[in-house]
Tab-separated table of N, CA and C in Angstrom:
chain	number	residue	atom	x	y	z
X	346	UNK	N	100.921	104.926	78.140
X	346	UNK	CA	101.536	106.160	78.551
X	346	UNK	C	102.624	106.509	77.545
X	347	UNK	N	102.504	107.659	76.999
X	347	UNK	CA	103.513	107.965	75.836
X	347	UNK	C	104.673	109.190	76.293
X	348	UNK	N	105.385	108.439	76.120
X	348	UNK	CA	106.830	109.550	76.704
X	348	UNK	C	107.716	110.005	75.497
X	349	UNK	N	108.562	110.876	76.033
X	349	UNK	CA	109.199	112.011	74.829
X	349	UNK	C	110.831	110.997	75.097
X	350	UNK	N	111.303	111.245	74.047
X	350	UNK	CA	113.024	111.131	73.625
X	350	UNK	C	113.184	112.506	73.254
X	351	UNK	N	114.381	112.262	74.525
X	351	UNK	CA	115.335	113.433	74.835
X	351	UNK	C	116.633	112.999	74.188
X	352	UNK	N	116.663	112.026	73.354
X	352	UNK	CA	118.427	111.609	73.242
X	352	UNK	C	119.202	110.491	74.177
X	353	UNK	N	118.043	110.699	75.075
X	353	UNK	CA	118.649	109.381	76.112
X	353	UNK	C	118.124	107.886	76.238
X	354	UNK	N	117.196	108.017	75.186
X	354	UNK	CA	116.807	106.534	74.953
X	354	UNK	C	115.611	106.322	75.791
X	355	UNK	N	115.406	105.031	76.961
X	355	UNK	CA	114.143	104.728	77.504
X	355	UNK	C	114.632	105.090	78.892
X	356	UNK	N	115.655	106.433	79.193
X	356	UNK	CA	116.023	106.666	80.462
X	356	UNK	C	114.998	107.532	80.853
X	357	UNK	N	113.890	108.116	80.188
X	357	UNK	CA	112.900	109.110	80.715
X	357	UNK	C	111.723	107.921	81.081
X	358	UNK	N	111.144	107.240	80.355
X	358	UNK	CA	110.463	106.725	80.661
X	358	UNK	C	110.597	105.388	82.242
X	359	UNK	N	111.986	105.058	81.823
X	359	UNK	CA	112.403	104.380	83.011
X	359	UNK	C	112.403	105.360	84.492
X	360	UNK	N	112.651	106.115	84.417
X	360	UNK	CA	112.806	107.043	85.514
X	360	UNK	C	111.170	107.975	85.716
X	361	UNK	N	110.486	107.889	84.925
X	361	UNK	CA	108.918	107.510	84.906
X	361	UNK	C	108.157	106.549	85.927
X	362	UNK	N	108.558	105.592	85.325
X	362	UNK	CA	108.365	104.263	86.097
X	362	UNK	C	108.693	104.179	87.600
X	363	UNK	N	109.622	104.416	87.542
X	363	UNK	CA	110.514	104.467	89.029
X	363	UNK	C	109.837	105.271	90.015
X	364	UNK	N	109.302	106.869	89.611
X	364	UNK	CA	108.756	107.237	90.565
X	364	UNK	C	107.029	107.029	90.716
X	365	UNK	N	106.564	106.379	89.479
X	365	UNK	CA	105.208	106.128	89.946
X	365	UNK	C	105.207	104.735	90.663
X	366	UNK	N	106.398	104.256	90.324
X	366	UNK	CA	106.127	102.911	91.858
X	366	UNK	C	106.554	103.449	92.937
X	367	UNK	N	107.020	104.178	93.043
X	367	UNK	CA	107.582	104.713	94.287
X	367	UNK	C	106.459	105.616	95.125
X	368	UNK	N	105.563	106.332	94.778
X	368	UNK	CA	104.737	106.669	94.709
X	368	UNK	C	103.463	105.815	95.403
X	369	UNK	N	103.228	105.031	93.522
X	369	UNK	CA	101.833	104.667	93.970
X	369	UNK	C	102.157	103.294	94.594
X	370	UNK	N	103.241	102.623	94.955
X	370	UNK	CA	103.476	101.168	95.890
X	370	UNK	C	103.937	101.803	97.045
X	371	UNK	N	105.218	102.260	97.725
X	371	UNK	CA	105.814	102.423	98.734
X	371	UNK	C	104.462	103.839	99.627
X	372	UNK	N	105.657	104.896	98.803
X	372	UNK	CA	104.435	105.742	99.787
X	372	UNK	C	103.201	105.628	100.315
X	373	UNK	N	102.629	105.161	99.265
X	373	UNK	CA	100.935	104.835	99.753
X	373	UNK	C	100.516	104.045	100.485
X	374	UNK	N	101.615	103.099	100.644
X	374	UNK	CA	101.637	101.910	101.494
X	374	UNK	C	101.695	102.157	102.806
X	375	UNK	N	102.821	103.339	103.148
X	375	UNK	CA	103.306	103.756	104.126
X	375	UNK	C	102.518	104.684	105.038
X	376	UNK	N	101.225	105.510	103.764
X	376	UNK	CA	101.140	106.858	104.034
X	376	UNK	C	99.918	106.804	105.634
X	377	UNK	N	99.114	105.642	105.871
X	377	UNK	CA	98.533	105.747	106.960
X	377	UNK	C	99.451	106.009	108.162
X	378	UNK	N	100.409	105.186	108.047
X	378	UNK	CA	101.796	104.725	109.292
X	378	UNK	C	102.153	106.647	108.922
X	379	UNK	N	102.815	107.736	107.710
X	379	UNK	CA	102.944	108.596	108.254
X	379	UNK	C	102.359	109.426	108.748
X	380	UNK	N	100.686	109.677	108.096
X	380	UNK	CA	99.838	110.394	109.022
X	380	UNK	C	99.637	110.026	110.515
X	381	UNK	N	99.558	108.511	111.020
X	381	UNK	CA	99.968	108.497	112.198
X	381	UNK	C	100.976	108.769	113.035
X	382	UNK	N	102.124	109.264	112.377
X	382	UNK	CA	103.505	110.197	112.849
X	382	UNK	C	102.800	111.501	113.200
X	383	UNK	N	102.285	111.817	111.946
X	383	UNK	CA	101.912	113.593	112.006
X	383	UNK	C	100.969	113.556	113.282
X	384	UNK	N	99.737	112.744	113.237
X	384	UNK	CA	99.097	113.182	114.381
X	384	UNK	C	99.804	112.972	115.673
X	385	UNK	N	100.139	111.586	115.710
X	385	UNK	CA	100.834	111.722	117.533
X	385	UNK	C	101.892	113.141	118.050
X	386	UNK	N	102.641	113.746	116.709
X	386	UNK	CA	103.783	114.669	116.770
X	386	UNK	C	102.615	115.916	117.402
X	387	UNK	N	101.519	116.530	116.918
X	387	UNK	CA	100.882	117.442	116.259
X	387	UNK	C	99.774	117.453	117.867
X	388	UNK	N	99.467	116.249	117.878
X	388	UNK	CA	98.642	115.836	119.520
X	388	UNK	C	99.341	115.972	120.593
X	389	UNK	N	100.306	115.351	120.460
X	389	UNK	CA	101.074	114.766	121.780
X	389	UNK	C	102.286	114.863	121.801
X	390	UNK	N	103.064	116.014	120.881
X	390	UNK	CA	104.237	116.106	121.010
X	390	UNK	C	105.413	115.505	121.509
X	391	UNK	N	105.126	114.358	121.082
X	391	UNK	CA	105.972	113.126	121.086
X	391	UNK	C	106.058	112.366	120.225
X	392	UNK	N	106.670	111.634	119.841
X	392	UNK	CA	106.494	109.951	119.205
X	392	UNK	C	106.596	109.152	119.828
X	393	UNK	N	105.546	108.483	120.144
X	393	UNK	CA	105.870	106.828	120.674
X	393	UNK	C	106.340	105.682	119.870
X	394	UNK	N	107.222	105.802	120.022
X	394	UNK	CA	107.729	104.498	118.710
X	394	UNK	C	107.099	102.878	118.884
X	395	UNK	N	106.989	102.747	119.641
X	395	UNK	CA	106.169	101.367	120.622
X	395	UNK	C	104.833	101.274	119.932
X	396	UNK	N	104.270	102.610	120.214
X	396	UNK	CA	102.902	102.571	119.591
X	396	UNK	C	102.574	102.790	117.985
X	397	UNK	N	103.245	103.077	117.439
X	397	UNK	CA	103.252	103.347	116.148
X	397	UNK	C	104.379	101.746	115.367
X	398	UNK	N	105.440	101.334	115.675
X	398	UNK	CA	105.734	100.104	115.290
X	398	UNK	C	105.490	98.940	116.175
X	399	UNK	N	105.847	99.343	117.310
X	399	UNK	CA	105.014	97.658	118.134
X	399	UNK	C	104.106	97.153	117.862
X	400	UNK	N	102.915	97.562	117.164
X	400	UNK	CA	101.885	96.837	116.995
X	400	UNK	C	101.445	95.855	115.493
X	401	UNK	N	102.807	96.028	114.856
X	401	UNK	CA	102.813	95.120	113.642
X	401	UNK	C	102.708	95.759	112.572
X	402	UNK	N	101.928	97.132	112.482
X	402	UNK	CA	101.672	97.985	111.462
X	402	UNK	C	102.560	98.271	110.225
X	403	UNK	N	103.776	98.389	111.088
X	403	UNK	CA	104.591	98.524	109.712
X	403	UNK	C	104.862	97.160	109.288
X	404	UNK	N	104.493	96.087	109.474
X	404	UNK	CA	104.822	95.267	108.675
X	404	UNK	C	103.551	94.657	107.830
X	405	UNK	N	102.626	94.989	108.351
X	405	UNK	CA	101.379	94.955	107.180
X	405	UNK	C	101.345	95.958	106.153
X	406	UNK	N	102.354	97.228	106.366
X	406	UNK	CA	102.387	98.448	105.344
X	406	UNK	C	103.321	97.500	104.249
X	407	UNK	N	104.745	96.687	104.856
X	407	UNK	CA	105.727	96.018	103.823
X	407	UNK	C	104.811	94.927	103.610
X	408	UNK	N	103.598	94.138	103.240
X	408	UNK	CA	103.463	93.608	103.229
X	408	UNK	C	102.145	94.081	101.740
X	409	UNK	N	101.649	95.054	102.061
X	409	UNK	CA	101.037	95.946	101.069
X	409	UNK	C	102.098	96.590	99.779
X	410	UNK	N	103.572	96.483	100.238
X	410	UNK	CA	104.433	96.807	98.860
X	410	UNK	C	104.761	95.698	98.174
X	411	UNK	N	104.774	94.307	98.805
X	411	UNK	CA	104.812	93.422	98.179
X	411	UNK	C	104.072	92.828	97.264
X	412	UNK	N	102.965	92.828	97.847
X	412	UNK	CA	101.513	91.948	97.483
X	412	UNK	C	101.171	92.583	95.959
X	413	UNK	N	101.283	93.771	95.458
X	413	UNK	CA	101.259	94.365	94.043
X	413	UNK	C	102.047	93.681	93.174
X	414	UNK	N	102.979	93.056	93.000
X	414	UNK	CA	104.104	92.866	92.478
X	414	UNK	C	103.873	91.120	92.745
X	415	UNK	N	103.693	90.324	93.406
X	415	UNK	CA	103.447	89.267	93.352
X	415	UNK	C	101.999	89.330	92.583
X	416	UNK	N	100.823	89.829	92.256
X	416	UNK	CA	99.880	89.774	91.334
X	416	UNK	C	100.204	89.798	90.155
X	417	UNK	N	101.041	90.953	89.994
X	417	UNK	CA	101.742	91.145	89.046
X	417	UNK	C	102.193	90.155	87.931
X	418	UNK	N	103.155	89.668	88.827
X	418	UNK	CA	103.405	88.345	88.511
X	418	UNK	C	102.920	87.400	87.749
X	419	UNK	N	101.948	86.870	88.746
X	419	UNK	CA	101.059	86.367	88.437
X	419	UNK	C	100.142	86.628	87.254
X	420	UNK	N	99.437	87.892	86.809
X	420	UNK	CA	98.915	88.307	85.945
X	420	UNK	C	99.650	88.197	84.544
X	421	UNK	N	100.752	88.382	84.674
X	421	UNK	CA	101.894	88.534	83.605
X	421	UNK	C	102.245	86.829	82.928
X	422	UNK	N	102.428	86.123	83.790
X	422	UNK	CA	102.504	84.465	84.127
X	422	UNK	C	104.137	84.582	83.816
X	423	UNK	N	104.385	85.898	84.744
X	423	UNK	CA	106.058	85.440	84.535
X	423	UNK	C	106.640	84.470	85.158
X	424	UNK	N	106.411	83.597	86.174
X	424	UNK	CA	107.251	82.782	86.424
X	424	UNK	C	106.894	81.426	85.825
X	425	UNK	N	106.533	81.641	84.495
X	425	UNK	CA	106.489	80.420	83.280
X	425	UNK	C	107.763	81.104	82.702
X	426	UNK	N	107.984	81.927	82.772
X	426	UNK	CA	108.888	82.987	81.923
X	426	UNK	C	110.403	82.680	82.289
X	427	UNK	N	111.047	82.267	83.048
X	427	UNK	CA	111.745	82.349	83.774
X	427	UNK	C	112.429	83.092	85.131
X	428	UNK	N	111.543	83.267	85.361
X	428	UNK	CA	111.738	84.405	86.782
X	428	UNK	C	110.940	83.614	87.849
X	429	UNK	N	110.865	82.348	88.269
X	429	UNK	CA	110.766	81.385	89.110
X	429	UNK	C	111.095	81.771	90.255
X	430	UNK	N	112.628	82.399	90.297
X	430	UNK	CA	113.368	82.150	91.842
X	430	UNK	C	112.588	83.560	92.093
X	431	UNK	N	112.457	84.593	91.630
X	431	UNK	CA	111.879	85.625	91.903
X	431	UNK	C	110.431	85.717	92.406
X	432	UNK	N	109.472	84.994	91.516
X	432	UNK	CA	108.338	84.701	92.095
X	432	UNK	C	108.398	83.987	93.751
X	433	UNK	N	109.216	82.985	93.712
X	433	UNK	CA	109.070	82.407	94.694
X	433	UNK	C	109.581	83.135	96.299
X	434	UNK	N	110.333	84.155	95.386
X	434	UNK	CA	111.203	85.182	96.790
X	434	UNK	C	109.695	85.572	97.264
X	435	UNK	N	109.606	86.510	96.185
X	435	UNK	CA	108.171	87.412	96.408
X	435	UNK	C	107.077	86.775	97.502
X	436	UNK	N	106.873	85.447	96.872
X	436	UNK	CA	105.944	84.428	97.870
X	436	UNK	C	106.409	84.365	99.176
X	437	UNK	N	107.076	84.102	99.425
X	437	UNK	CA	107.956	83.421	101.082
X	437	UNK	C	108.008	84.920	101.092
X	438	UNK	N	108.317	85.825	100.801
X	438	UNK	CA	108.272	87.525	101.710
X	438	UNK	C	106.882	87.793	101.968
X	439	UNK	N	106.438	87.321	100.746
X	439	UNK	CA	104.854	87.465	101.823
X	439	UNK	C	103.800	87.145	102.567
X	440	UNK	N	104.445	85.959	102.337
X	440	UNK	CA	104.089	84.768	103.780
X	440	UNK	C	104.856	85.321	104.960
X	441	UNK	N	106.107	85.074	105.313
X	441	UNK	CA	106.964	85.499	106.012
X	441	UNK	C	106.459	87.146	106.691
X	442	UNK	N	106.451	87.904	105.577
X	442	UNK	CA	105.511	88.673	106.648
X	442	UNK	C	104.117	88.729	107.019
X	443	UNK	N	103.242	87.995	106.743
X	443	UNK	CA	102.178	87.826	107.465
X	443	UNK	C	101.725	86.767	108.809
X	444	UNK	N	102.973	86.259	108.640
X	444	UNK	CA	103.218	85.364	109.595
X	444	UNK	C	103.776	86.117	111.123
X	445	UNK	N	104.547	87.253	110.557
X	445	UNK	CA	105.698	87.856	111.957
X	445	UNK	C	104.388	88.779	111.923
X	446	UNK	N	103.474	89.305	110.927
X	446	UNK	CA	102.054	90.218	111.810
X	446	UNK	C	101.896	89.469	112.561
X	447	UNK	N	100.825	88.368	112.045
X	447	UNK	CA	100.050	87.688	112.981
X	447	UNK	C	100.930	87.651	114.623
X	448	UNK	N	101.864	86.865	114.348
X	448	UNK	CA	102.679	86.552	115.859
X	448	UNK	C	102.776	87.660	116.773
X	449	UNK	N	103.585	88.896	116.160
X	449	UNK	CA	103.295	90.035	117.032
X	449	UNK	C	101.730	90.564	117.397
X	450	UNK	N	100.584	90.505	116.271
X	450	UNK	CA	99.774	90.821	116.897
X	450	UNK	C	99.110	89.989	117.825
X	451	UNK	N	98.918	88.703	117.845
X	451	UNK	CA	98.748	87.489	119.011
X	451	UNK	C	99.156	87.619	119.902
X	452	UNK	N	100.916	88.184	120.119
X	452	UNK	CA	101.381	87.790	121.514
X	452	UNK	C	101.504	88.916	122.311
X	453	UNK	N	100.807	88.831	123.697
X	453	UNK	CA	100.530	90.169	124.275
X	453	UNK	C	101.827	90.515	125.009
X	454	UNK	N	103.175	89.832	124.675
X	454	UNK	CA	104.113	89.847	125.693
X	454	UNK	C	105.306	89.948	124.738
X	455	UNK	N	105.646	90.749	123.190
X	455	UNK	CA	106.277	90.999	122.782
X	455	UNK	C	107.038	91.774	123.099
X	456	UNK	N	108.427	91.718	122.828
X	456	UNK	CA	109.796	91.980	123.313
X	456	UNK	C	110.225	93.329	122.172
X	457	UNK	N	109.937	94.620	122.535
X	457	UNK	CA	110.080	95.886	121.666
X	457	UNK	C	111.141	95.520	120.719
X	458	UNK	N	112.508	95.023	121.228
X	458	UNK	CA	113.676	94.773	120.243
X	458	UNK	C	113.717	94.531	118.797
X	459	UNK	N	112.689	92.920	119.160
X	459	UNK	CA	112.276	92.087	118.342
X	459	UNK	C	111.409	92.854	117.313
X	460	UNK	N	110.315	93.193	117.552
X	460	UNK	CA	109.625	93.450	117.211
X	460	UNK	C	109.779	94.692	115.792
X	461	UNK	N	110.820	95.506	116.555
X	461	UNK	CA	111.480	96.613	115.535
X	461	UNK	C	112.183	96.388	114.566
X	462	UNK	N	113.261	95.115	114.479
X	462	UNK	CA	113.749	94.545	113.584
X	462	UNK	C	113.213	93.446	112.870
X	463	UNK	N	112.240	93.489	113.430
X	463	UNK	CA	111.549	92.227	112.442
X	463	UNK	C	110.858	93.215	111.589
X	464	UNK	N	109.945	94.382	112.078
X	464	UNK	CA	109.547	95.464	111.705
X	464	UNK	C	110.804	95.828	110.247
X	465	UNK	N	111.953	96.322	110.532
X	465	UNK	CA	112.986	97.210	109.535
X	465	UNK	C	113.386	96.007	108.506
X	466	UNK	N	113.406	94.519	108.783
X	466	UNK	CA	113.991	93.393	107.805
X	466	UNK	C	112.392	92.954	106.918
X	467	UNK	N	111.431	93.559	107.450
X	467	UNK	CA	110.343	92.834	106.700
X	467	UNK	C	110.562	94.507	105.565
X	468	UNK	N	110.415	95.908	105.919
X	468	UNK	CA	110.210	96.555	104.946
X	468	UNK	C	111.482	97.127	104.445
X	469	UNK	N	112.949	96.579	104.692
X	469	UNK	CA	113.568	96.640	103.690
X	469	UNK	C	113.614	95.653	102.622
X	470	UNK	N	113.238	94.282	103.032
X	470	UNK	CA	113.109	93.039	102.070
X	470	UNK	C	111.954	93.211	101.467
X	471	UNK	N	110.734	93.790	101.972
X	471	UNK	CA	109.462	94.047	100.874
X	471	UNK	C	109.959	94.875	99.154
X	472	UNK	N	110.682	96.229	100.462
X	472	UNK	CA	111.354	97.253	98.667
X	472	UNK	C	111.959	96.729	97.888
X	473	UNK	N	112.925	95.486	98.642
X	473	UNK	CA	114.050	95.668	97.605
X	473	UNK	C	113.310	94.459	96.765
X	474	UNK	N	113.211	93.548	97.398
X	474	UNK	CA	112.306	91.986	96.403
X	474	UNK	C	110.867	92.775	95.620
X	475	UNK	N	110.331	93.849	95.856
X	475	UNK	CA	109.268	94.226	95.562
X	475	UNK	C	109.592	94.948	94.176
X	476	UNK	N	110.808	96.160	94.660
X	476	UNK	CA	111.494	96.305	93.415
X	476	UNK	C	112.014	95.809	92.037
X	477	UNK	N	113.100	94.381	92.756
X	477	UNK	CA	113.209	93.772	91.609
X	477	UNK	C	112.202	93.137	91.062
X	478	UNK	N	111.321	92.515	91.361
X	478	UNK	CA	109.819	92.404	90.632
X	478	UNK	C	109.898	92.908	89.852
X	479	UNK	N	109.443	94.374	90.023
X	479	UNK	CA	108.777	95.644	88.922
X	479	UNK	C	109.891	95.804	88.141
X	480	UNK	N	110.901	95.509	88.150
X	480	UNK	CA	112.314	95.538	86.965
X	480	UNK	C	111.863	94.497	86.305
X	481	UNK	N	111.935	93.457	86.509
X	481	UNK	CA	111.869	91.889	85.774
X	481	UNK	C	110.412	91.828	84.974
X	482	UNK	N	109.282	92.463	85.414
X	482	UNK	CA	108.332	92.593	84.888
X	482	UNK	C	108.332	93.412	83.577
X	483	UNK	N	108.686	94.525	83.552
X	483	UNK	CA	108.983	95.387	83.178
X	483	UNK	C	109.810	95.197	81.156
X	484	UNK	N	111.038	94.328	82.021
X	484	UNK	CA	112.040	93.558	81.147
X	484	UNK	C	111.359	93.017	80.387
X	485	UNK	N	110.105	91.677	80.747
X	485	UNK	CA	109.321	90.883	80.221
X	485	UNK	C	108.130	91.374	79.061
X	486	UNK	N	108.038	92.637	79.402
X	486	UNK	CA	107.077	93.812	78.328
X	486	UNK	C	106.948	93.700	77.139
């Protein structure tokens, strides 16, 4: 992909980058979970929040922003590279969340609370560990 200098160095292309992960990792990740917003809003003029995060979904969506970025990885063989502790975050986040799917989807007697914050700590820790990935990778170029 060939980008222009404006005078600002690799701030165009970096800011390039930024929104095609943002894009083609997060959003896309997300985008079934928001069409299922649009329809329940559009059907049923409501949101059920229960039904749309109680059922684990969003954490198989953070679990789909991760999983790119740990291949990544892998493909790259950065954590020969020194980015070890990073690989290994990446790993345990994505174990860790396939583990709190599974459990919520197994247990027919989950506790909404739970479920929502395990939900908001799995896909803010997917972005942000998913993120620094795609920086460190990036670096390694």
């Amino acid at each position: 992909m060939e980008h222009y200098n404006n005078g600002k160095g690799n701030s165009v292309k970096k800011s390039s980058e930024m929104i095609d992960w943002w894009v083609g990792t997060v959003i896309l990740a997300f985008f079934p979970m928001i069409v299922s917003v649009l329809i329940n809003l559009c059907r049923y003029a409501t949101l059920g929040l229960n039904r749309i995060i109680g059922d684990g979904e969003l954490i198989l969506s953070a679990f789909l922003v991760t999983t790119p970025s740990l291949i990544n990885f892998c493909k790259e063989n950065l954590y020969q590279k020194g980015y070890k502790l990073l690989f290994y975050f990446l790993l345990f986040a994505s174990l860790l969340q396939l583990v709190a799917y599974t459990s919520i989807k197994t247990n027919p007697a989950n506790i909404p609370e739970v479920v929502y914050i395990t939900s908001a700590l799995c896909v803010i820790s997917s972005i942000i560990i998913s993120r620094q990935g795609e920086k460190c990778i990036r670096r390694a170029m």
